[in-house]
XYZ file of C-alpha atoms in Angstrom:
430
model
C -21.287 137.949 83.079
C -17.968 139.494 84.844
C -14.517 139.011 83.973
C -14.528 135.867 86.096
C -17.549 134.402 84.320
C -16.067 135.036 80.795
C -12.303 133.636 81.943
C -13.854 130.594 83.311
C -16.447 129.972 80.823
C -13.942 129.754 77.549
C -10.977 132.434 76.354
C -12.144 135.676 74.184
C -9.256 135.213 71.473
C -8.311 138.206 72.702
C -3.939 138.817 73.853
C -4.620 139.363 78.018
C -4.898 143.263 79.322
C -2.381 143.780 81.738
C -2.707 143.092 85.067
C -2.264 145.924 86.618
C -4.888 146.969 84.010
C -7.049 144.227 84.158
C -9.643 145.522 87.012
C -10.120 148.810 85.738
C -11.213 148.732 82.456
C -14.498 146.763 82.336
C -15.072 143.579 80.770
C -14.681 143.738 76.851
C -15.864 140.259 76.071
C -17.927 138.005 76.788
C -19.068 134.564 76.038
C -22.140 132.995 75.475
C -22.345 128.662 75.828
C -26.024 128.908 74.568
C -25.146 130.993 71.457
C -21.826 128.561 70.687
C -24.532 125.486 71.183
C -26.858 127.404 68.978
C -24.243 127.810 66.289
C -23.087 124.717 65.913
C -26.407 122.855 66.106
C -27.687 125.280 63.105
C -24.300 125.598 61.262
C -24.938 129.591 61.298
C -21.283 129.501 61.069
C -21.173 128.001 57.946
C -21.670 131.119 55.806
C -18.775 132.256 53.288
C -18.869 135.651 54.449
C -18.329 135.308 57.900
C -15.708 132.303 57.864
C -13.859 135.061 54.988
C -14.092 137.832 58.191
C -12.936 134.869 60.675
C -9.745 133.897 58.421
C -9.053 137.741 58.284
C -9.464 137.725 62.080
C -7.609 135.148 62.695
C -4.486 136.277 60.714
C -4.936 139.893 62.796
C -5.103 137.717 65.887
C -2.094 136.171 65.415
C 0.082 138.962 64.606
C -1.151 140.588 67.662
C 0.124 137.510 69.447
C 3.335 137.669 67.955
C 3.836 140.996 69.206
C 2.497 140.930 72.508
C 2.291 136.811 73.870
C 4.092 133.372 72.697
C 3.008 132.918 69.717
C 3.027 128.939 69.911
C 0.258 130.022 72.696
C -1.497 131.597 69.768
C -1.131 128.378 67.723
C -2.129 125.719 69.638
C -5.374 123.905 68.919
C -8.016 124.409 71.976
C -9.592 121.588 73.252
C -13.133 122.944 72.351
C -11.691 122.762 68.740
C -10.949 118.975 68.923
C -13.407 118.053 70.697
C -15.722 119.547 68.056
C -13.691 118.340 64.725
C -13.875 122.255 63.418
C -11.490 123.473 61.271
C -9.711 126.426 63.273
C -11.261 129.078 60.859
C -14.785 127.086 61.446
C -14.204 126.908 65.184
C -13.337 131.182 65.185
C -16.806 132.118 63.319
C -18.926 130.034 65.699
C -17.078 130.811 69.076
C -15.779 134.750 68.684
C -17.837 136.061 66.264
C -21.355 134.447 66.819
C -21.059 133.608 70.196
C -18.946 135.996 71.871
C -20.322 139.846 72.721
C -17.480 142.580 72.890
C -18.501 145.683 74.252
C -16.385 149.070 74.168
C -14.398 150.037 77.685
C -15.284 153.929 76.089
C -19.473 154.036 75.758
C -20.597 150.169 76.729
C -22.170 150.045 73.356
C -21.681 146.751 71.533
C -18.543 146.868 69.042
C -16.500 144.060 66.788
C -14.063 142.050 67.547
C -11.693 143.751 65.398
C -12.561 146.946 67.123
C -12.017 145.194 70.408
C -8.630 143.507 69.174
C -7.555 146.888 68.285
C -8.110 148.600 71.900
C -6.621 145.150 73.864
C -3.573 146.013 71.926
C -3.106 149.086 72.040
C -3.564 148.860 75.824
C -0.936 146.480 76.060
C 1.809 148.008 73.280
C 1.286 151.153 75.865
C 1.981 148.939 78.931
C 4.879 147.125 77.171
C 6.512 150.111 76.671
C 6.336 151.343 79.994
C 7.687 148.215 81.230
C 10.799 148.087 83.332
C 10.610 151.937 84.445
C 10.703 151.802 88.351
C 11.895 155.284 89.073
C 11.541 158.850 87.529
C 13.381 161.783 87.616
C 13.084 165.633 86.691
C 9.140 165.226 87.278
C 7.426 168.665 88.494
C 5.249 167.351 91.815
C 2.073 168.018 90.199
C 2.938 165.219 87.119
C 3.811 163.340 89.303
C 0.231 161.349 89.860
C -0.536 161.545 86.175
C 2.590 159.941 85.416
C 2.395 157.308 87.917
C -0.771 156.302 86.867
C 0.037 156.490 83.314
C 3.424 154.187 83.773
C 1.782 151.801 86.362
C -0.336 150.283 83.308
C 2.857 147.811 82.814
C 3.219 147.347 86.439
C 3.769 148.724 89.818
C 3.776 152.428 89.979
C 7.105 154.502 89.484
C 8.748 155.856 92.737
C 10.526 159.610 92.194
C 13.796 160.623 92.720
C 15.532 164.245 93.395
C 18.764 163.706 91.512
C 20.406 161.652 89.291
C 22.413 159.981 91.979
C 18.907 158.607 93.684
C 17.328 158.304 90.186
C 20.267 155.368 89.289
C 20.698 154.609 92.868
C 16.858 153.218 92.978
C 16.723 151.783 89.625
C 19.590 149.480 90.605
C 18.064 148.453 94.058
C 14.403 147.911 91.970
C 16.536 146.267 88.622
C 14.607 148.695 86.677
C 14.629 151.700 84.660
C 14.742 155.338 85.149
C 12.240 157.360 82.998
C 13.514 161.361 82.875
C 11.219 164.518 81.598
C 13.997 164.786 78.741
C 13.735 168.441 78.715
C 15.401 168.526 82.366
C 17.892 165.412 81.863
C 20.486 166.104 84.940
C 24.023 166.492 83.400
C 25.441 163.400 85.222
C 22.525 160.923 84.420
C 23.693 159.020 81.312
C 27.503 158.704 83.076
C 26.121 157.530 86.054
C 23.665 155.068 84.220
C 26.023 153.404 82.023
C 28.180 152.593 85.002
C 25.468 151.212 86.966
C 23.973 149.598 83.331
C 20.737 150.765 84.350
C 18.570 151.888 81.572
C 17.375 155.467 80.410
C 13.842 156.199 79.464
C 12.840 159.665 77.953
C 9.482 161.012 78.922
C 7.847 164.242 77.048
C 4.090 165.357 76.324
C 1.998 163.599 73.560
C 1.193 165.262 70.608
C -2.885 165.747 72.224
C -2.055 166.624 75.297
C -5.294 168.762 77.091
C -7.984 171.261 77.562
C -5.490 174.242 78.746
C -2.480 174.305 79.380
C 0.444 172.411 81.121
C 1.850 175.635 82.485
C -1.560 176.203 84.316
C -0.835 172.481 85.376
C -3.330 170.746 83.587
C -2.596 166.985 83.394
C -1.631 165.386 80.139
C -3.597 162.936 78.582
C -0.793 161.684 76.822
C 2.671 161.079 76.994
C 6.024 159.470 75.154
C 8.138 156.910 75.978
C 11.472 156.575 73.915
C 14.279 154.426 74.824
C 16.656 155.584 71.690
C 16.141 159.425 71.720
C 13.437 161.807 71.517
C 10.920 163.388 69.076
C 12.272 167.018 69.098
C 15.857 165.888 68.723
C 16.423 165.596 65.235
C 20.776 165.539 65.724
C 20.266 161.627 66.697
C 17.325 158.969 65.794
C 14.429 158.880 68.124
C 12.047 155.507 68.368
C 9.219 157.480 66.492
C 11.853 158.213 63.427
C 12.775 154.041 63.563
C 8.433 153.666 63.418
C 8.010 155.853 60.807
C 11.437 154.670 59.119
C 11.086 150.978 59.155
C 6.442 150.315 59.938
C 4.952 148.207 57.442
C 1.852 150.031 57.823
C -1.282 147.969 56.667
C -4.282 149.040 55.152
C -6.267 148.286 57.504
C -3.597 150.681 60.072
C -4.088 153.421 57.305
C -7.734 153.014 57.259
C -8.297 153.828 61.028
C -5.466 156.498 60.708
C -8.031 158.158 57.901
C -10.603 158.168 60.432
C -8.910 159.403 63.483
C -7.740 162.693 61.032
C -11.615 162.811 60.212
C -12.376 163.081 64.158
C -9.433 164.950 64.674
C -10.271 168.023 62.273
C -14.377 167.378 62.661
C -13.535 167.795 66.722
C -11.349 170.662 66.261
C -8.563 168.657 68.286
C -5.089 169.813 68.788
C -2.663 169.813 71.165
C -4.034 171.918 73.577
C -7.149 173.130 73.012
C -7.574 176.036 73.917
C -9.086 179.667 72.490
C -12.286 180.096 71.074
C -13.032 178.379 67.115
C -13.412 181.513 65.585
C -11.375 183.814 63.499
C -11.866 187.086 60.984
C -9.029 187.433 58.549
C -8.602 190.901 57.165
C -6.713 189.499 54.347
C -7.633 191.249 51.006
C -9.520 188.811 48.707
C -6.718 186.386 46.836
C -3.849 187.281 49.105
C -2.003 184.253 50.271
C -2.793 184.139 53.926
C 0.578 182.289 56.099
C 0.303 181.993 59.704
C 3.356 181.713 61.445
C 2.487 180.352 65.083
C 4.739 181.002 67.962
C 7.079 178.913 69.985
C 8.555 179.307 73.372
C 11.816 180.163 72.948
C 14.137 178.599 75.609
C 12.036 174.738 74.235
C 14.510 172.232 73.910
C 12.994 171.563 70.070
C 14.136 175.775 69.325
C 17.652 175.223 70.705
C 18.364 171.133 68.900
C 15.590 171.772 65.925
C 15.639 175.486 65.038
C 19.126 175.578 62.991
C 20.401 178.859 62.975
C 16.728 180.441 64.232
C 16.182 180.829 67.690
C 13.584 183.426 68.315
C 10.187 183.959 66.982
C 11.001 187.499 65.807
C 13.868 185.796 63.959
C 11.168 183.694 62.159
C 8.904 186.319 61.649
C 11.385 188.107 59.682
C 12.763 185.406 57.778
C 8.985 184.537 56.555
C 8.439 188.364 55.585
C 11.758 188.259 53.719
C 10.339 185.049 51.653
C 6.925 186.201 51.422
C 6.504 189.730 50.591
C 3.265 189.399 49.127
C 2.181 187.512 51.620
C -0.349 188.217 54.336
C 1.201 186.962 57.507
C -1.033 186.204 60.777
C 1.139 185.505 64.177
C 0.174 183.931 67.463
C 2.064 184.608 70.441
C 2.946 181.058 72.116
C -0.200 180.551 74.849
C 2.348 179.254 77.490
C 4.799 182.903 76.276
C 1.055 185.010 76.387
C 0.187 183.935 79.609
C 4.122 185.168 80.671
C 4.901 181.663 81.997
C 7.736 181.154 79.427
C 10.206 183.153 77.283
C 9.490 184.585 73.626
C 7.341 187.074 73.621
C 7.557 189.935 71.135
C 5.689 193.373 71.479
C 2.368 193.822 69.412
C 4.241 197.178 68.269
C 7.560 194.724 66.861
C 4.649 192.141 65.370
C 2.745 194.629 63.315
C 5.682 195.708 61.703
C 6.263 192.473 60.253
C 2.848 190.320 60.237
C -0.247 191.634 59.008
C -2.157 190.763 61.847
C -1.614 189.697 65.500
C -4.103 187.042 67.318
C -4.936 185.891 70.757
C -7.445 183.662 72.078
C -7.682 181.929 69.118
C -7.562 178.172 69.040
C -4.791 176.720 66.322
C -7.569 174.632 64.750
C -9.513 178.152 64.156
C -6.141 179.654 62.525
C -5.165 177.117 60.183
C -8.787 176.303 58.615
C -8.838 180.095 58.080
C -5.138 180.368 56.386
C -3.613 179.375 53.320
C -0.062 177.581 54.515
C 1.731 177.785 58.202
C 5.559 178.524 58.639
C 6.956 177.073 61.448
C 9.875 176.247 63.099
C 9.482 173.221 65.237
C 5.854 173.968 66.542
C 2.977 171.205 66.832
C 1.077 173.614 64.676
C 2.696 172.268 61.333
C 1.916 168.522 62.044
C -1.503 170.331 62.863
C -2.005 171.781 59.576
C -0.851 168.613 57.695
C -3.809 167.017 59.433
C -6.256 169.602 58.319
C -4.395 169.471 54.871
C -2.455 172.957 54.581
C 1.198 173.588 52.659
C 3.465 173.693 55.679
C 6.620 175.234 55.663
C 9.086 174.037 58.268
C 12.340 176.705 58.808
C 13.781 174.163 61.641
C 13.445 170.104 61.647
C 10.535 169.195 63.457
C 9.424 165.535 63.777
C 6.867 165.644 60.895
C 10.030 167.028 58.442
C 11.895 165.116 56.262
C 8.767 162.835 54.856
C 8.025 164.352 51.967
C 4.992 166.266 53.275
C 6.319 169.731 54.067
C 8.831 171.852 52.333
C 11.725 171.769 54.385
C 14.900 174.383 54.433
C 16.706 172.120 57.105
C 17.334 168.191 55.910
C 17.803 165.449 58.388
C 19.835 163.013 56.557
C 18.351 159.678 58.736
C 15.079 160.399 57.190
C 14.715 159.220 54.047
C 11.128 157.566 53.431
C 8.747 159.445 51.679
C 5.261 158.687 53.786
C 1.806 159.670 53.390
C 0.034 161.717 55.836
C -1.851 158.476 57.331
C 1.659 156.861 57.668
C 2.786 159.814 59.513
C -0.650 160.188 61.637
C -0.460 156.176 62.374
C 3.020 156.495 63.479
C 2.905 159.164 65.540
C -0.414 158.955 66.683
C -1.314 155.435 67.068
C 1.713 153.580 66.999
């Protein structure tokens, strides 16, 4: 059966994809009026342990509906519910769980509903937060397509502007949004915004963003959208700190945040994924091995996150200082090695300080072969935390201030103390 069967023949339970989604991801559910006859002829529904799963399912249905649809929508008795004098729990088992197939949009193999549940919403929490944004600005031309594509799941795609002027200009004429790379937000935007009262989105990478790199202009296969401030900005709150400040996370949110750090660290997945999986360490036997990884050093996180550090042989030497004992491995920045971006230090400069200098080496590699990593805003700590390291942060990156890393720099709106699956979920997943 299609999409059209499956609409016509009786609703999945499932909050509606997007339509501008809706005809390219393949058909997750579908229904079955023989099996729903079968069921309720046999009572095969009327088993403890699957109308237990259906009131479980229901109450997960209905929060997603109160997030995403009306929720008196969600409420409302069906008419295949009356007509058949079931109970609403009753009426669930028979028609979504015994008589409905989902099948996953990623490998076509059969899945749950609850598995299905949770990709229809995450589908459409990504396309509600995308919704409104009808221009963007400070995009590099090969982004561009990515981006569109990315932002047309709440809608129509994006159109792109030179300057702010055109950027506002647009997003009046459209009564949208305009969405802005943050880390090349024109001087004059916000002023021109506010008196226009148009909206400001900021865009940035994901925290898995490839296979290479984005200076080598390989699309991202993620992105963020925040409409209060931004991830590396730790001087004002961004819309991950108010997730990770104010989420009721549930167990059943922590449980698939446990499995995708499983996948995560059994993959060898970080940010960009690159370098090969293997690395010697010449560290004498019980020496505390740090590796301090490098950052570009003009990155918007280095001049709002890095306090009174600002260059990686700056950090180098303040870890040294700390740690004489220590045995200290540093990586050059790939974007800084491959002399796309400032912050590079001479391999002369390193070895004074570090104990050994590596290249080529994926970050995954590096911190399953070290002891703790010292950062100062990289990726690389919230890396490590996954692949459960002592991290060390010297500037405020979004992953400090939780509780989870020693920290010399407070951020005084952070004050929950989360676990590493609350951190993961939020920043991951939510």
């Amino acid at each position: 059966m299609g999409r059209g069967d499956c609409a016509e023949s009786m609703p999945t339970g499932l909050p509606r994809l997007p339509a501008a989604l809706s005809d390219r991801i393949p058909p997750i559910a579908v229904f079955s009026d023989e099996a729903f006859a079968a069921a309720l002829h046999d009572k095969s529904w009327d088993v403890p342990e699957l109308l237990a799963r259906a009131e479980l399912c229901l109450r997960m249905l209905d929060d997603a509906y109160r997030l995403l649809v009306d929720a008196e929508e969600a409420q409302a008795p069906s008419p295949e519910q009356v007509a058949q004098g079931l109970t609403r729990i009753q009426f669930f088992a028979a028609a979504r769980l015994l008589a409905t197939r989902y099948v996953s949009p990623f490998d076509g193999q059969d899945c749950t509903f609850e598995t299905a549940l949770a990709f229809v919403m995450d589908i459409c929490r990504s396309a509600r937060s995308a919704d409104g944004i009808s221009v963007c600005l400070g995009m590099s031309f090969w982004k561009r397509r990515r981006i569109a594509e990315m932002l047309a799941a709440g809608g129509p795609a994006p159109l792109f502007a030179e300057t702010a002027a055109e950027a506002v200009s647009t997003a009046v004429r459209k009564k949208g949004a305009v969405a802005v790379w943050a880390a090349r937000e024109p001087g004059d935007l916000r002023g021109l915004a506010a008196a226009a009262g148009v909206p400001v989105v900021l865009i940035e990478d994901g925290f898995v963003r490839s296979v290479g790199l984005g200076a080598d202009f390989m699309p991202a296969a993620s992105i963020v959208l925040d409409r209060t401030g931004i991830y590396f900005d730790p001087t004002r709150p961004s819309g991950l700190d108010r997730i990770l400040s104010g989420t009721e996370f549930t167990p059943e949110l922590i449980e698939r945040a446990r499995r995708l750090i499983q996948s995560m660290v059994a993959n060898g997945i970080t940010k960009y994924n690159v370098g090969s999986a293997t690395l010697d360490i010449a560290a004498p036997p019980g020496r505390r091995v740090i590796f301090v990884p490098g950052q570009v050093e003009n990155d918007r996180s280095v001049a709002l996150g890095g306090g009174e550090i600002q260059r990686n042989l700056d950090l180098l030497k303040r870890v040294r200082a700390l740690n004489a004992d220590a045995y200290i491995v540093y990586k050059p920045h790939p974007d800084v090695d491959a002399g796309h971006r400032p912050g590079a230090i001479s391999d002369v400069e390193t070895l004074k300080i570090a104990d050994q200098l590596v290249r080529g080496i994926s970050s995954a590699a590096i911190i399953s072969a070290v002891d703790e990593v010292h950062t100062l805003t990289s990726l690389a700590g919230f890396e490590a935390l996954i692949r459960d390291r002592y991290v060390v942060t010297y500037g405020c990156p979004f992953y400090a201030g939780w509780g989870l890393t020693k920290d010399f720099i407070s951020v005084p709106h952070r004050q929950r103390q989360l676990s590493l699956e609350q951190l993961v979920a939020g920043a991951l997943i939510l």
